[in-house]
Coordinates of C-alpha atoms and ligand atoms in Angstrom, one line a residue:
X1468 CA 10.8 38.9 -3.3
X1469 CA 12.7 35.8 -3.9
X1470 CA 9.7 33.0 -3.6
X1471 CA 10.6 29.9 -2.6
X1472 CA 9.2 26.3 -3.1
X1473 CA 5.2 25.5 -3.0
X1474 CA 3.9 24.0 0.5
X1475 CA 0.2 23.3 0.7
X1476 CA -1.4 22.1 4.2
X1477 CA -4.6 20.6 4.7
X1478 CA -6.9 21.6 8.1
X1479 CA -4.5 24.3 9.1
X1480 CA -7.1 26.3 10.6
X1481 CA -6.7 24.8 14.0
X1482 CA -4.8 22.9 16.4
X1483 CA -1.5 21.4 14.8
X1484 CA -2.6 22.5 11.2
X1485 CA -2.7 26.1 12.8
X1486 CA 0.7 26.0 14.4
X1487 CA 2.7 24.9 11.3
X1488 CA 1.0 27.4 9.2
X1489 CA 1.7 30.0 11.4
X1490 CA 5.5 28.6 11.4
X1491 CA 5.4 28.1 7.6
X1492 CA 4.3 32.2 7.3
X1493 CA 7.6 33.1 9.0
X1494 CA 9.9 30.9 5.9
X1495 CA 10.0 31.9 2.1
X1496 CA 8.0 29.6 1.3
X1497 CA 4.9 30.0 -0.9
X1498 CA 2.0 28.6 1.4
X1499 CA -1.5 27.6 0.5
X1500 CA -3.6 27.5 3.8
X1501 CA -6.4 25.3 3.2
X1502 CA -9.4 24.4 5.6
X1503 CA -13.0 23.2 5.1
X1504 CA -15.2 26.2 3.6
X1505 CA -17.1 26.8 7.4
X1506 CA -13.4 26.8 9.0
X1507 CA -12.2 30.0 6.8
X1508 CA -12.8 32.6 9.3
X1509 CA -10.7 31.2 12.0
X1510 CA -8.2 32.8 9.9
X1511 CA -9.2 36.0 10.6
X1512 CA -9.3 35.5 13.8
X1513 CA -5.7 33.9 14.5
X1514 CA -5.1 37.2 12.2
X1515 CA -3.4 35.0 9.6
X1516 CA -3.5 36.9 6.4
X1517 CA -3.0 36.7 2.9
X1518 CA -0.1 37.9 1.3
X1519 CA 2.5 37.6 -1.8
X1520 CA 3.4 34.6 -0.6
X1521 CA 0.4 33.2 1.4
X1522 CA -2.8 32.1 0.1
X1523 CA -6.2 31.0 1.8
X1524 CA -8.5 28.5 0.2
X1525 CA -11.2 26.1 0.5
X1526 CA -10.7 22.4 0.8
X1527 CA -12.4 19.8 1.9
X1528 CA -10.1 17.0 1.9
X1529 CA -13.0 14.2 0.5
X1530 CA -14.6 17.0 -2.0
X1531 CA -12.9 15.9 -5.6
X1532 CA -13.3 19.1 -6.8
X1533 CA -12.0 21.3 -4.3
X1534 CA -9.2 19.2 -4.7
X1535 CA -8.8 19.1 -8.2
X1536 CA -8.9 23.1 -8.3
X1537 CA -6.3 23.7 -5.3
X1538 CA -3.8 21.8 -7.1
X1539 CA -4.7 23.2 -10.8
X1540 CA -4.4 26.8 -9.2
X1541 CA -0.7 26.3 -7.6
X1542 CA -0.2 24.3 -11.1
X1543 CA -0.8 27.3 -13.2
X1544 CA 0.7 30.1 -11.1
X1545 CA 3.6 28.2 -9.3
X1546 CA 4.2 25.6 -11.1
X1547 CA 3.1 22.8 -8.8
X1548 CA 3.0 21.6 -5.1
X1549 CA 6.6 21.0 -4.0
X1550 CA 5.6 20.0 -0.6
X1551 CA 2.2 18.7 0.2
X1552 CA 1.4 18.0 4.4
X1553 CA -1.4 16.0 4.7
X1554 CA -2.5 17.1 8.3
X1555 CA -6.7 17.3 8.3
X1556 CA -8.1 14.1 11.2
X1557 CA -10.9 13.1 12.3
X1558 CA -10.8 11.2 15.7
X1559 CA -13.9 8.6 16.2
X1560 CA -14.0 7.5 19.8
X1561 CA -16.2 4.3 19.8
X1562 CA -15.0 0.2 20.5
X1563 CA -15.3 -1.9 17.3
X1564 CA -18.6 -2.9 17.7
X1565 CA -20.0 0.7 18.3
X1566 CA -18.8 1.7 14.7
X1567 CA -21.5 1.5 11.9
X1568 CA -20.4 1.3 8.2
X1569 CA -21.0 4.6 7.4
X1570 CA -18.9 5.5 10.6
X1571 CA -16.2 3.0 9.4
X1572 CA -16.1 5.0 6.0
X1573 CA -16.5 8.3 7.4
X1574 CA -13.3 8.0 9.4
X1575 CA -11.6 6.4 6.5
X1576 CA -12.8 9.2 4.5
X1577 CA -11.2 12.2 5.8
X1578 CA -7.9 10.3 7.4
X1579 CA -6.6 8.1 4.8
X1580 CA -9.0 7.9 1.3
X1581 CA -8.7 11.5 0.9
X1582 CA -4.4 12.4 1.4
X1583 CA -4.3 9.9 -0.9
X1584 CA -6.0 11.0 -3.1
X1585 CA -4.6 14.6 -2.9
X1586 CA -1.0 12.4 -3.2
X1587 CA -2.3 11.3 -6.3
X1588 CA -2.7 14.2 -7.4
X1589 CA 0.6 16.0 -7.0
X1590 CA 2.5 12.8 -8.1
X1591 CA 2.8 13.7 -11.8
X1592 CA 4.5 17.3 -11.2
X1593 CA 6.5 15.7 -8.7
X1594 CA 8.1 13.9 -10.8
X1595 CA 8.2 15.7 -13.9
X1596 CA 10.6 17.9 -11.7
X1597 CA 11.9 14.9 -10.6
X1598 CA 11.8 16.2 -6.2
X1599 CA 9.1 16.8 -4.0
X1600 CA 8.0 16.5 -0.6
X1601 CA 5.2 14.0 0.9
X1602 CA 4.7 14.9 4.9
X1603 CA 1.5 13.4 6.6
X1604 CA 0.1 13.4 10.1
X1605 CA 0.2 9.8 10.9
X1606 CA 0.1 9.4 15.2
X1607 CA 1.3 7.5 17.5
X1608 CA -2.5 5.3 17.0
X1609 CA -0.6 4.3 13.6
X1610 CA 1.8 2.2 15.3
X1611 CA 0.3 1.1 18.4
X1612 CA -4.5 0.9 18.8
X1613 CA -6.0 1.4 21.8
X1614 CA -9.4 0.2 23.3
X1615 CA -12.1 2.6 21.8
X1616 CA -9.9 3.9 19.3
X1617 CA -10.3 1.1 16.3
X1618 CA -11.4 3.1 13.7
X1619 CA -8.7 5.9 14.2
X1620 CA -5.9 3.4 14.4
X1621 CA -7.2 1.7 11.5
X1622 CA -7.3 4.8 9.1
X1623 CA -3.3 5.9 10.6
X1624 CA -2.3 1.9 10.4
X1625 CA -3.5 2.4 6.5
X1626 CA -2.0 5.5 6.0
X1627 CA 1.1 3.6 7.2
X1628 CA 0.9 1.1 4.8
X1629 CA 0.5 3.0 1.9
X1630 CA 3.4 5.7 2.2
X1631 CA 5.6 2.6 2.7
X1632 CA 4.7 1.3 -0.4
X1633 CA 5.1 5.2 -1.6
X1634 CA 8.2 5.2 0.0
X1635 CA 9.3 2.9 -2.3
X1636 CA 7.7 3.9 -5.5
X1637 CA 8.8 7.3 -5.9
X1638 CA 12.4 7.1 -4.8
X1639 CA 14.0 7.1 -7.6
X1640 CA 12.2 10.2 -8.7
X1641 CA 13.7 11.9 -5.4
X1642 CA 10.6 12.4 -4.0
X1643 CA 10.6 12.2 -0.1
X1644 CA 7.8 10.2 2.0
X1645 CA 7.9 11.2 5.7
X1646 CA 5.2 9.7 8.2
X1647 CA 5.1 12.5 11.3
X1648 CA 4.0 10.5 14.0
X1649 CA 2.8 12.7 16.9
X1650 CA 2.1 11.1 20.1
X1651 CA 0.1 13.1 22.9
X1652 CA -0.4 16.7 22.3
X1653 CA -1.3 19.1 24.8
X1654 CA -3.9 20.5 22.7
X1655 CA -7.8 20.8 21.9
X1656 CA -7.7 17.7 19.7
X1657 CA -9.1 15.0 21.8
X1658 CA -11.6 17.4 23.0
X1659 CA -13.4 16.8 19.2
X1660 CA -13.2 13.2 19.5
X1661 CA -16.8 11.8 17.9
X1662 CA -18.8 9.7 19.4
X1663 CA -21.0 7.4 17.4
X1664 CA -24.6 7.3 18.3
X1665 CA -23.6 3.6 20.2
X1666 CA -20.4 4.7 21.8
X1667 CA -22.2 7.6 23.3
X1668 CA -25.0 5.6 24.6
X1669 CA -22.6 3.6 26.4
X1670 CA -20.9 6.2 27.8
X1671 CA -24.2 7.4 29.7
X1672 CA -25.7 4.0 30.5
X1673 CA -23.8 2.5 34.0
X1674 CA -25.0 -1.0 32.7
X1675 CA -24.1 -1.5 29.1
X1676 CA -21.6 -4.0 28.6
X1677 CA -18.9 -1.5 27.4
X1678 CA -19.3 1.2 30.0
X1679 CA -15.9 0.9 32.3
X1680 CA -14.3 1.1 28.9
X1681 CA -15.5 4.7 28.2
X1682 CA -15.5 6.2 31.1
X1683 CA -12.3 4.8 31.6
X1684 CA -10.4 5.4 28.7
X1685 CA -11.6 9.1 28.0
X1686 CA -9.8 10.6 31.1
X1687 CA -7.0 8.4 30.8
X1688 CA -6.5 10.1 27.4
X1689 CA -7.3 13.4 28.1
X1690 CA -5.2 13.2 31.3
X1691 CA -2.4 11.9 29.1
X1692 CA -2.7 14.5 26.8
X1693 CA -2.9 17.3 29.3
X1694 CA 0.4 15.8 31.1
X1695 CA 2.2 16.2 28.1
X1696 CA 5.1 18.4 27.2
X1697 CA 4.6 18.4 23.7
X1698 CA 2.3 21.3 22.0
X1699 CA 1.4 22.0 18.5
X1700 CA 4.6 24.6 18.1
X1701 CA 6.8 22.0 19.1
X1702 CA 5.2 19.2 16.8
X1703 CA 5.0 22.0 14.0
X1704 CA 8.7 22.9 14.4
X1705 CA 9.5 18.9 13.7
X1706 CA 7.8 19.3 10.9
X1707 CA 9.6 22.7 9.8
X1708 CA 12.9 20.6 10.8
X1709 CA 11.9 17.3 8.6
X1710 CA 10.8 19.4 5.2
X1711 CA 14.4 20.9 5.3
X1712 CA 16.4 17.4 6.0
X1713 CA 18.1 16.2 2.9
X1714 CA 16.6 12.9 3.5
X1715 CA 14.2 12.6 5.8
X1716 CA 13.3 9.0 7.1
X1717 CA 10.1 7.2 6.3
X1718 CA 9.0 7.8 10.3
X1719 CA 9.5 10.7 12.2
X1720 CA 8.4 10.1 15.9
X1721 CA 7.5 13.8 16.8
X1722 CA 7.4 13.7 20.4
X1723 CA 8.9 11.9 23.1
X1724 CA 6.3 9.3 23.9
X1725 CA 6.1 8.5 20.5
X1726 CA 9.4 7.7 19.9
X1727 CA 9.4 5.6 23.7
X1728 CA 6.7 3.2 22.2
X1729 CA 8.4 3.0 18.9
X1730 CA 11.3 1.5 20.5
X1731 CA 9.1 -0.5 23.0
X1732 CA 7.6 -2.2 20.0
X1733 CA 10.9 -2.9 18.4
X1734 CA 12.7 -4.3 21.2
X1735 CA 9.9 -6.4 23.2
X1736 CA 8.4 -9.2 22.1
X1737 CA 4.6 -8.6 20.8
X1738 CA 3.2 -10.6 23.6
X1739 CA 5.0 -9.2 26.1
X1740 CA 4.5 -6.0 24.9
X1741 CA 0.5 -6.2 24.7
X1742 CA 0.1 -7.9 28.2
X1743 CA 2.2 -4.5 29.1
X1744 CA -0.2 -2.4 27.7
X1745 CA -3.1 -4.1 28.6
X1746 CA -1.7 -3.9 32.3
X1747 CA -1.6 -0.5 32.4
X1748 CA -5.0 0.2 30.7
X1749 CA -7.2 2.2 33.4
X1750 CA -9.1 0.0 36.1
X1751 CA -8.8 -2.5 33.1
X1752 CA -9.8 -5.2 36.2
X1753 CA -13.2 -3.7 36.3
X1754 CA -13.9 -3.5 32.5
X1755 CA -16.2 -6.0 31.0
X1756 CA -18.6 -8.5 32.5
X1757 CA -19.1 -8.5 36.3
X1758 CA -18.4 -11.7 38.0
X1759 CA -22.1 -12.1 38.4
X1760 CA -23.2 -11.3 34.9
X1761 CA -20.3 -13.7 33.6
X1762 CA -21.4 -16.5 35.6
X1763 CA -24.9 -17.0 33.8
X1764 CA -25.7 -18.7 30.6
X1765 CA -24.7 -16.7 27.8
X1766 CA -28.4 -17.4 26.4
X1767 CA -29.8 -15.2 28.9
X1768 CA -26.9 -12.4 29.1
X1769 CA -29.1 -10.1 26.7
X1770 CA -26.9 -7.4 26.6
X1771 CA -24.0 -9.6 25.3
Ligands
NAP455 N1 -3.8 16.1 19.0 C1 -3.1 15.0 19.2 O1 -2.8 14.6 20.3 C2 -2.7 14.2 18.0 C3 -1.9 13.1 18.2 C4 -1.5 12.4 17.1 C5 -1.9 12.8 15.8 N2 -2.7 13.8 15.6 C6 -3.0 14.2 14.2 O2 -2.7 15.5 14.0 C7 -3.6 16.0 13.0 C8 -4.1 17.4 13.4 O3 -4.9 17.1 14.6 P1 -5.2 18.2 15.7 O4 -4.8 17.6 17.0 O5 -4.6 19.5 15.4 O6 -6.8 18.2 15.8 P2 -7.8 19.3 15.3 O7 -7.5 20.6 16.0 O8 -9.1 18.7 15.4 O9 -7.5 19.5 13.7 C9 -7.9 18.7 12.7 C10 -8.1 19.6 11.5 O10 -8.6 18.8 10.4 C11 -9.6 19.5 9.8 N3 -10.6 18.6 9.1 C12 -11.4 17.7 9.5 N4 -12.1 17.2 8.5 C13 -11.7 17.8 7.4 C14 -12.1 17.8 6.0 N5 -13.0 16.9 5.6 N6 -11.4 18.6 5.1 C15 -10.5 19.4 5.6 N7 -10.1 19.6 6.8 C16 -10.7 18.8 7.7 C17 -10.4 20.2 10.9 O11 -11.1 21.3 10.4 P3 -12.6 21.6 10.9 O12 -12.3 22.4 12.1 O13 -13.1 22.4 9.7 O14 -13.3 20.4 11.2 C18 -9.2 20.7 11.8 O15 -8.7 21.9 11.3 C19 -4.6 15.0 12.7 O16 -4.3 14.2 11.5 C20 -4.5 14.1 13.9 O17 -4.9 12.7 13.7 C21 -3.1 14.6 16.7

């Protein structure tokens, strides 16, 4: 059998991680599969399976070693990664001051510390053959944050940053850097979204302070989600499409809401843009202090 290059995927167990690995098994590709330890039996039951080409392993994107022995394993039997797609998330669902520091870093952790650091790693191959292949999950929450979403849009908005600077860096080695930016999926994703112990609270109690914001913005989102025409298999076969482009661009909007507010962004003018978006924010009117509440001395608005 005539094997082709190396792809390795992170948290392809589910959702869109599933749906391109199930698209990768139908290429020539050489595939490693790779989701968190607990995650490995979902395999079974999607009946994905091992084979010449396809291999299943452990990884935990933040465990060093996990990492370090993936990419020592396709080293030594296939010469290196030729196309690494960062895909594992996390999704924290909490407003900025609902996040704690080890919340903060958790969500940093998994979405942006660890891919690249797993970059890092497949760098030197890369360009000792002088090609290769960086694709990461980046969303629609890289370009553009929404209420309750901070920490998200801050681990895509840095994963932004930094394959532009890759971008850069490893051109002339011929190494292509592609952000995939996926916008709503009708999937199960948002149905994970973690709440912090704070967010949650809020979500339950009708008088904290941040309340209308939750139980605002959660069915907004899932209703924008469900509404959606785009599904994993379609995001998966954008990604399929970009790792065979002869030169991909930097930013791939994946579906069609993501490349809408793409060009929103570029063509309106920030202000005008974010009074847009704050416009059409759910109820937005009622979030926030009552007129009551507002009116009194903020020494005595306790909840503030
Ligand atoms: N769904 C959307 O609408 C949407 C939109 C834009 C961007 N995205 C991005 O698309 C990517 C896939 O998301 P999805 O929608 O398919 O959600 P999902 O079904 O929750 O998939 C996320 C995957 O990441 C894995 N993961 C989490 N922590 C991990 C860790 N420490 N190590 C290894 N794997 C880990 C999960 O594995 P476990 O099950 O083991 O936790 C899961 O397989 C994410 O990067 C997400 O931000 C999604």
């Amino acid at each position: 059998m005539n094997l082709g290059k190396t792809v390795l995927i992170t948290g392809a167990s589910t959702g869109l991680g599933l749906a391109i690995a199930r698209a990768l098994m139908k290429t020539n590709y050489r595939v490693y599969l790779t989701a968190r330890q607990s995650s490995l039996p979902r395999f079974e039951m999607h009946e994905v399976r091992e084979s010449e080409r396809v291999r299943i392993r452990p990884l935990d994107v933040t465990s060093l070693e996990q990492r370090n022995a993936i990419v020592a394993e396709a080293e030594r039997d296939s010469g290196g990664i030729d196309i690494l797609i960062n895909n594992a998330g996390i999704t924290y669902r909490a407003v900025v001051e609902h996040v704690a520091e080890d919340e903060w870093i958790a969500q940093m952790d998994v979405n942006f510390r660890s891919p690249m650091e797993l970059i890092r790693l497949v760098l030197p191959r890369m360009r000792q053959k002088g090609a290769g292949r960086i694709i990461t999950v980046s969303s629609v929450g890289g370009m553009m944050a929404m209420p309750t979403m901070a920490a998200y849009s801050a681990s895509k908005f840095a994963l932004e940053g930094a394959h532009e600077s890759l971008w850069y860096e490893v051109r002339p080695w011929g190494i292509k850097v592609t952000l995939l930016q996926p916008g709503f999926i009708d999937s199960e994703g948002f149905q994970k979204v973690r709440y912090t112990p704070r967010s949650s609270r809020s979500e339950q109690e009708l008088g904290d302070p941040y309340h209308q914001h939750y139980v605002n913005m959660a069915p907004f989102i899932a209703r924008l989600m469900k509404s959606s025409r785009a599904t994993p298999d379609s995001v998966a076969r954008v990604v399929l499409k970009t790792m065979r482009r002869r030169n991909p661009p930097l930013r791939v909007p994946a579906t069609f809401d993501a490349f809408a507010f793409s060009l929103l962004r570029r063509i309106l003018p920030r202000s005008t843009y974010h009074w847009l978006l704050y416009k059409m924010l759910p109820k937005v009117a009622a979030w926030g202090p009552s007129p009551r509440r507002a009116s009194l001395p903020s020494t005595i608005r306790q909840d503030d």
